[in-house]
PDB file of C-alpha atoms in Angstrom:
ATOM      1  CA  MET A 143      -6.446   4.747 -15.687  1.00  0.00           C
ATOM      2  CA  ASN A 144      -6.834   3.800 -12.027  1.00  0.00           C
ATOM      3  CA  LEU A 145      -9.197   1.250 -10.476  1.00  0.00           C
ATOM      4  CA  SER A 146     -11.881   3.881  -9.846  1.00  0.00           C
ATOM      5  CA  GLU A 147     -11.883   4.857 -13.529  1.00  0.00           C
ATOM      6  CA  ILE A 148     -11.964   1.198 -14.600  1.00  0.00           C
ATOM      7  CA  ILE A 149     -15.017   0.594 -12.416  1.00  0.00           C
ATOM      8  CA  SER A 150     -16.717   3.765 -13.709  1.00  0.00           C
ATOM      9  CA  ASP A 151     -16.104   2.736 -17.337  1.00  0.00           C
ATOM     10  CA  ALA A 152     -17.449  -0.769 -16.683  1.00  0.00           C
ATOM     11  CA  VAL A 153     -20.558   0.679 -15.008  1.00  0.00           C
ATOM     12  CA  ALA A 154     -21.079   2.933 -18.047  1.00  0.00           C
ATOM     13  CA  ILE A 155     -20.662   0.005 -20.482  1.00  0.00           C
ATOM     14  CA  LEU A 156     -23.171  -2.015 -18.488  1.00  0.00           C
ATOM     15  CA  GLY A 157     -25.597   0.906 -18.203  1.00  0.00           C
ATOM     16  CA  LEU A 158     -25.863   0.472 -14.433  1.00  0.00           C
ATOM     17  CA  GLY A 159     -25.940   4.161 -13.564  1.00  0.00           C
ATOM     18  CA  THR A 160     -24.055   7.379 -13.921  1.00  0.00           C
ATOM     19  CA  ASP A 161     -23.656   8.657 -10.367  1.00  0.00           C
ATOM     20  CA  SER A 162     -20.593   8.029  -8.193  1.00  0.00           C
ATOM     21  CA  THR A 163     -22.407   5.571  -5.898  1.00  0.00           C
ATOM     22  CA  SER A 164     -23.197   3.187  -8.771  1.00  0.00           C
ATOM     23  CA  GLY A 165     -19.617   1.967  -8.901  1.00  0.00           C
ATOM     24  CA  SER A 166     -19.321   1.468  -5.135  1.00  0.00           C
ATOM     25  CA  VAL A 167     -22.050  -1.188  -5.215  1.00  0.00           C
ATOM     26  CA  TYR A 168     -19.984  -3.292  -7.612  1.00  0.00           C
ATOM     27  CA  GLN A 169     -16.497  -2.340  -6.375  1.00  0.00           C
ATOM     28  CA  ARG A 170     -15.552  -5.702  -4.856  1.00  0.00           C
ATOM     29  CA  GLU A 171     -16.783  -7.775  -7.816  1.00  0.00           C
ATOM     30  CA  PHE A 172     -15.344  -5.438 -10.453  1.00  0.00           C
ATOM     31  CA  THR A 173     -11.981  -5.267  -8.668  1.00  0.00           C
ATOM     32  CA  ARG A 174     -11.708  -9.064  -8.846  1.00  0.00           C
ATOM     33  CA  PHE A 175     -12.567  -9.056 -12.566  1.00  0.00           C
ATOM     34  CA  ALA A 176     -10.135  -6.193 -13.227  1.00  0.00           C
ATOM     35  CA  ASN A 177      -7.296  -8.142 -11.574  1.00  0.00           C
ATOM     36  CA  ASP A 178      -8.152 -11.175 -13.730  1.00  0.00           C
ATOM     37  CA  ALA A 179      -8.005  -9.019 -16.870  1.00  0.00           C
ATOM     38  CA  ILE A 180      -4.642  -7.589 -15.855  1.00  0.00           C
ATOM     39  CA  LEU A 181      -3.210 -11.097 -15.525  1.00  0.00           C
ATOM     40  CA  LEU A 182      -4.523 -12.088 -18.967  1.00  0.00           C
ATOM     41  CA  ILE A 183      -3.098  -8.980 -20.613  1.00  0.00           C
ATOM     42  CA  SER A 184       0.222  -9.279 -18.783  1.00  0.00           C
ATOM     43  CA  ARG A 185       0.673 -12.914 -19.831  1.00  0.00           C
ATOM     44  CA  ARG A 186      -0.052 -11.971 -23.461  1.00  0.00           C
ATOM     45  CA  PHE A 187       2.616  -9.280 -23.324  1.00  0.00           C
ATOM     46  CA  LYS A 188       5.115 -11.428 -21.462  1.00  0.00           C
ATOM     47  CA  GLN A 189       6.052  -8.132 -19.866  1.00  0.00           C
ATOM     48  CA  SER A 190       9.189  -8.051 -17.827  1.00  0.00           C
ATOM     49  CA  ARG A 191      10.991  -5.931 -15.293  1.00  0.00           C
ATOM     50  CA  THR A 192      14.617  -5.680 -14.209  1.00  0.00           C
ATOM     51  CA  GLU A 193      15.853  -5.596 -10.632  1.00  0.00           C
ATOM     52  CA  LYS A 194      19.263  -5.570  -9.013  1.00  0.00           C
ATOM     53  CA  MET A 195      19.834  -8.560  -6.762  1.00  0.00           C
ATOM     54  CA  SER A 196      22.565  -9.115  -4.194  1.00  0.00           C
ATOM     55  CA  LEU A 197      24.213 -12.515  -4.308  1.00  0.00           C
ATOM     56  CA  ASP A 198      25.140 -14.527  -1.242  1.00  0.00           C
ATOM     57  CA  GLU A 199      28.584 -16.078  -0.704  1.00  0.00           C
ATOM     58  CA  GLU A 200      27.604 -19.027  -2.935  1.00  0.00           C
ATOM     59  CA  LYS A 201      26.638 -16.634  -5.779  1.00  0.00           C
ATOM     60  CA  CYS A 202      22.907 -17.374  -5.319  1.00  0.00           C
ATOM     61  CA  PHE A 203      19.733 -15.389  -4.877  1.00  0.00           C
ATOM     62  CA  ARG A 204      16.167 -16.479  -4.119  1.00  0.00           C
ATOM     63  CA  LEU A 205      13.246 -15.848  -6.447  1.00  0.00           C
ATOM     64  CA  THR A 206      11.174 -14.860  -3.413  1.00  0.00           C
ATOM     65  CA  ASP A 207      13.493 -11.881  -2.897  1.00  0.00           C
ATOM     66  CA  LEU A 208      12.298 -10.316  -6.161  1.00  0.00           C
ATOM     67  CA  ASP A 209       9.675  -7.571  -5.793  1.00  0.00           C
ATOM     68  CA  ARG A 210       7.060  -9.468  -7.843  1.00  0.00           C
ATOM     69  CA  VAL A 211       6.171 -13.113  -8.413  1.00  0.00           C
ATOM     70  CA  CYS A 212       8.513 -14.444 -11.101  1.00  0.00           C
ATOM     71  CA  TYR A 213       6.998 -16.446 -13.955  1.00  0.00           C
ATOM     72  CA  LYS A 214      10.259 -16.842 -15.858  1.00  0.00           C
ATOM     73  CA  ILE A 215      13.779 -15.423 -15.780  1.00  0.00           C
ATOM     74  CA  ASP A 216      14.606 -13.923 -19.169  1.00  0.00           C
ATOM     75  CA  ARG A 217      18.167 -12.773 -18.549  1.00  0.00           C
ATOM     76  CA  ILE A 218      20.724 -12.163 -15.857  1.00  0.00           C
ATOM     77  CA  ARG A 219      23.481  -9.607 -16.429  1.00  0.00           C
ATOM     78  CA  THR A 220      26.278  -8.056 -14.461  1.00  0.00           C
ATOM     79  CA  VAL A 221      25.932  -4.413 -13.469  1.00  0.00           C
ATOM     80  CA  ASP A 222      28.186  -3.477 -16.407  1.00  0.00           C
ATOM     81  CA  GLY A 223      25.909  -5.349 -18.859  1.00  0.00           C
ATOM     82  CA  LYS A 224      27.631  -8.713 -19.451  1.00  0.00           C
ATOM     83  CA  ASP A 225      25.420 -11.795 -19.691  1.00  0.00           C
ATOM     84  CA  VAL A 226      25.650 -14.264 -16.811  1.00  0.00           C
ATOM     85  CA  MET A 227      25.053 -18.012 -17.043  1.00  0.00           C
ATOM     86  CA  TRP A 228      22.716 -19.302 -14.345  1.00  0.00           C
ATOM     87  CA  GLU A 229      20.852 -22.370 -13.216  1.00  0.00           C
ATOM     88  CA  GLN A 230      18.111 -23.105 -10.752  1.00  0.00           C
ATOM     89  CA  ASP A 231      19.435 -25.485  -8.094  1.00  0.00           C
ATOM     90  CA  ASP A 232      16.382 -27.738  -7.792  1.00  0.00           C
ATOM     91  CA  PHE A 233      13.131 -27.340  -9.660  1.00  0.00           C
ATOM     92  CA  GLY A 234      10.788 -25.330  -7.473  1.00  0.00           C
ATOM     93  CA  SER A 235      13.451 -24.493  -4.880  1.00  0.00           C
ATOM     94  CA  GLY A 236      13.551 -20.830  -5.799  1.00  0.00           C
ATOM     95  CA  ASP A 237      17.357 -20.769  -5.500  1.00  0.00           C
ATOM     96  CA  VAL A 238      19.109 -19.380  -8.573  1.00  0.00           C
ATOM     97  CA  HIS A 239      22.857 -19.952  -8.826  1.00  0.00           C
ATOM     98  CA  CYS A 240      24.901 -17.580 -10.998  1.00  0.00           C
ATOM     99  CA  LEU A 241      27.906 -19.069 -12.755  1.00  0.00           C
ATOM    100  CA  PHE A 242      30.979 -16.850 -13.091  1.00  0.00           C
ATOM    101  CA  ARG A 243      34.509 -17.481 -14.287  1.00  0.00           C
ATOM    102  CA  ALA A 244      37.050 -18.371 -11.635  1.00  0.00           C
ATOM    103  CA  GLY A 245      38.219 -15.260  -9.824  1.00  0.00           C
ATOM    104  CA  ASP A 246      35.186 -13.192 -10.835  1.00  0.00           C
ATOM    105  CA  GLU A 247      33.882 -11.812  -7.540  1.00  0.00           C
ATOM    106  CA  ARG A 248      30.543 -10.265  -8.480  1.00  0.00           C
ATOM    107  CA  SER A 249      28.082  -9.607  -5.705  1.00  0.00           C
ATOM    108  CA  ILE A 250      25.267  -7.819  -7.573  1.00  0.00           C
ATOM    109  CA  VAL A 251      23.457  -8.826 -10.767  1.00  0.00           C
ATOM    110  CA  LYS A 252      20.563  -7.398 -12.786  1.00  0.00           C
ATOM    111  CA  VAL A 253      17.735  -9.900 -13.211  1.00  0.00           C
ATOM    112  CA  THR A 254      15.199  -9.418 -16.011  1.00  0.00           C
ATOM    113  CA  TYR A 255      12.126 -11.553 -15.490  1.00  0.00           C
ATOM    114  CA  GLN A 256       8.505 -11.978 -16.510  1.00  0.00           C
ATOM    115  CA  PHE A 257       6.343 -11.119 -13.535  1.00  0.00           C
ATOM    116  CA  ARG A 258       2.866 -11.225 -12.093  1.00  0.00           C
ATOM    117  CA  PRO A 259       1.576  -7.651 -11.729  1.00  0.00           C
ATOM    118  CA  ALA A 260       0.558  -6.422  -8.296  1.00  0.00           C
ATOM    119  CA  LYS A 261      -3.154  -6.684  -7.525  1.00  0.00           C
ATOM    120  CA  LEU A 262      -5.355  -3.618  -7.569  1.00  0.00           C
ATOM    121  CA  VAL A 263      -6.699  -3.028  -4.073  1.00  0.00           C
ATOM    122  CA  ASN A 264      -7.329   0.689  -3.592  1.00  0.00           C
ATOM    123  CA  LEU A 265      -9.340   2.881  -5.941  1.00  0.00           C
ATOM    124  CA  GLU A 266      -6.209   4.921  -6.703  1.00  0.00           C
ATOM    125  CA  ASP A 267      -4.161   1.876  -7.778  1.00  0.00           C
ATOM    126  CA  VAL A 268      -3.010   1.860 -11.411  1.00  0.00           C
ATOM    127  CA  PRO A 269      -2.486  -1.445 -13.283  1.00  0.00           C
ATOM    128  CA  GLU A 270       1.122  -2.439 -13.917  1.00  0.00           C
ATOM    129  CA  LEU A 271       0.517  -2.481 -17.664  1.00  0.00           C
ATOM    130  CA  PRO A 272       1.385  -0.058 -20.450  1.00  0.00           C
ATOM    131  CA  GLU A 273      -1.207   2.708 -20.503  1.00  0.00           C
ATOM    132  CA  PHE A 274      -2.489   1.777 -23.956  1.00  0.00           C
ATOM    133  CA  ALA A 275      -3.615  -1.600 -22.527  1.00  0.00           C
ATOM    134  CA  HIS A 276      -5.807  -0.071 -19.810  1.00  0.00           C
ATOM    135  CA  ASP A 277      -8.801   0.449 -22.116  1.00  0.00           C
ATOM    136  CA  LEU A 278      -9.306  -3.329 -22.437  1.00  0.00           C
ATOM    137  CA  ILE A 279      -9.977  -3.906 -18.748  1.00  0.00           C
ATOM    138  CA  PRO A 280     -13.512  -2.406 -18.467  1.00  0.00           C
ATOM    139  CA  HIS A 281     -14.705  -4.591 -21.377  1.00  0.00           C
ATOM    140  CA  TYR A 282     -13.478  -7.731 -19.625  1.00  0.00           C
ATOM    141  CA  VAL A 283     -15.145  -6.604 -16.382  1.00  0.00           C
ATOM    142  CA  ALA A 284     -18.425  -5.980 -18.228  1.00  0.00           C
ATOM    143  CA  ALA A 285     -18.325  -9.382 -19.958  1.00  0.00           C
ATOM    144  CA  GLN A 286     -17.688 -11.188 -16.666  1.00  0.00           C
ATOM    145  CA  HIS A 287     -20.481  -9.276 -14.941  1.00  0.00           C
ATOM    146  CA  PHE A 288     -22.933 -10.086 -17.756  1.00  0.00           C
ATOM    147  CA  PHE A 289     -21.972 -13.744 -17.524  1.00  0.00           C
ATOM    148  CA  GLY A 290     -22.435 -13.784 -13.746  1.00  0.00           C
ATOM    149  CA  GLN A 291     -25.856 -12.150 -13.972  1.00  0.00           C
ATOM    150  CA  ASN A 292     -27.333 -14.143 -16.842  1.00  0.00           C
ATOM    151  CA  GLY A 293     -25.505 -17.431 -16.395  1.00  0.00           C
ATOM    152  CA  LYS A 294     -25.816 -18.139 -20.093  1.00  0.00           C
ATOM    153  CA  SER A 295     -24.461 -16.773 -23.318  1.00  0.00           C
ATOM    154  CA  SER A 296     -26.193 -13.663 -24.564  1.00  0.00           C
ATOM    155  CA  ARG A 297     -25.551 -10.987 -27.136  1.00  0.00           C
ATOM    156  CA  SER A 298     -24.199  -8.591 -24.471  1.00  0.00           C
ATOM    157  CA  ILE A 299     -21.735 -11.149 -23.141  1.00  0.00           C
ATOM    158  CA  ASN A 300     -20.544 -12.043 -26.626  1.00  0.00           C
ATOM    159  CA  THR A 301     -20.191  -8.393 -27.616  1.00  0.00           C
ATOM    160  CA  GLU A 302     -18.024  -7.509 -24.620  1.00  0.00           C
ATOM    161  CA  GLU A 303     -15.965 -10.718 -24.849  1.00  0.00           C
ATOM    162  CA  MET A 304     -15.338 -10.144 -28.556  1.00  0.00           C
ATOM    163  CA  THR A 305     -14.406  -6.507 -27.897  1.00  0.00           C
ATOM    164  CA  PHE A 306     -11.927  -7.567 -25.215  1.00  0.00           C
ATOM    165  CA  GLU A 307     -10.449 -10.336 -27.396  1.00  0.00           C
ATOM    166  CA  ARG A 308     -10.199  -8.061 -30.445  1.00  0.00           C
ATOM    167  CA  MET A 309      -8.445  -5.348 -28.454  1.00  0.00           C
ATOM    168  CA  LEU A 310      -6.165  -7.937 -26.838  1.00  0.00           C
ATOM    169  CA  ASN A 311      -5.217  -9.395 -30.225  1.00  0.00           C
ATOM    170  CA  ASP A 312      -4.402  -5.902 -31.469  1.00  0.00           C
ATOM    171  CA  LEU A 313      -1.654  -5.764 -28.836  1.00  0.00           C
ATOM    172  CA  VAL A 314       0.566  -8.107 -30.838  1.00  0.00           C
ATOM    173  CA  LEU A 315       3.901  -6.430 -30.222  1.00  0.00           C
ATOM    174  CA  GLU A 316       5.630  -6.856 -26.906  1.00  0.00           C
ATOM    175  CA  HIS A 317       7.148  -3.370 -27.044  1.00  0.00           C
ATOM    176  CA  TYR A 318       5.847  -0.821 -29.500  1.00  0.00           C
ATOM    177  CA  GLY A 319       8.494   1.182 -31.327  1.00  0.00           C
ATOM    178  CA  GLU A 320      11.335  -1.133 -30.386  1.00  0.00           C
ATOM    179  CA  PRO A 321      13.148  -2.809 -33.331  1.00  0.00           C
ATOM    180  CA  ARG A 322      13.381  -6.140 -31.489  1.00  0.00           C
ATOM    181  CA  ALA A 323       9.564  -6.332 -31.415  1.00  0.00           C
ATOM    182  CA  TYR A 324       9.486  -6.738 -35.193  1.00  0.00           C
ATOM    183  CA  LYS A 325      11.760  -9.813 -35.257  1.00  0.00           C
ATOM    184  CA  LEU A 326      10.535 -13.379 -35.299  1.00  0.00           C
ATOM    185  CA  HIS A 327      10.166 -15.053 -31.923  1.00  0.00           C
ATOM    186  CA  GLY A 328      12.701 -17.843 -31.449  1.00  0.00           C
ATOM    187  CA  TYR A 329      14.974 -16.337 -34.111  1.00  0.00           C
ATOM    188  CA  ASN A 330      18.610 -16.848 -33.177  1.00  0.00           C
ATOM    189  CA  GLU A 331      21.027 -15.033 -35.478  1.00  0.00           C
ATOM    190  CA  ARG A 332      23.982 -16.985 -34.053  1.00  0.00           C
ATOM    191  CA  LEU A 333      22.661 -20.129 -35.765  1.00  0.00           C
ATOM    192  CA  LEU A 334      23.012 -18.579 -39.235  1.00  0.00           C
TER     193      LEU A 334
END
């Protein structure tokens, strides 16, 4: 579902029209609300991505060199899949120092991190979320629009907010179909 389809679905939920020009009137407002919804959904998922990073001569890389804004580093591995110890030099510095054994001359690592999805700007842009999460976005947009128009709680606002929250709560697993998703969070089998 791209931004154009999100806007069209929100317009249909709100009953604001059925023609193609109906969405263009609300495009700027609905785009802002859609980006807010994407951030909420992404934070619930704690979705992550993996990128290869080149290390400097001090075995460091900068968080700003990652393709997306980094919320949290989940794991750093060597290219051949071995875990790497790491530390951030100073809080907020953005410099991440990888710790290797003496004589280990690695220059590239794979960084897995939780990220902030890219903003939707163009009508063809697709949210950086799993496709099954796209259906939630128009309900959030509709609820925010209702709230902005009425300025007070109403049945329409509550209905759309509850629909969004219900659908969001149904997305309980971080990765559907993956055995790790069914384990307890914070479970560490090495402690047993």
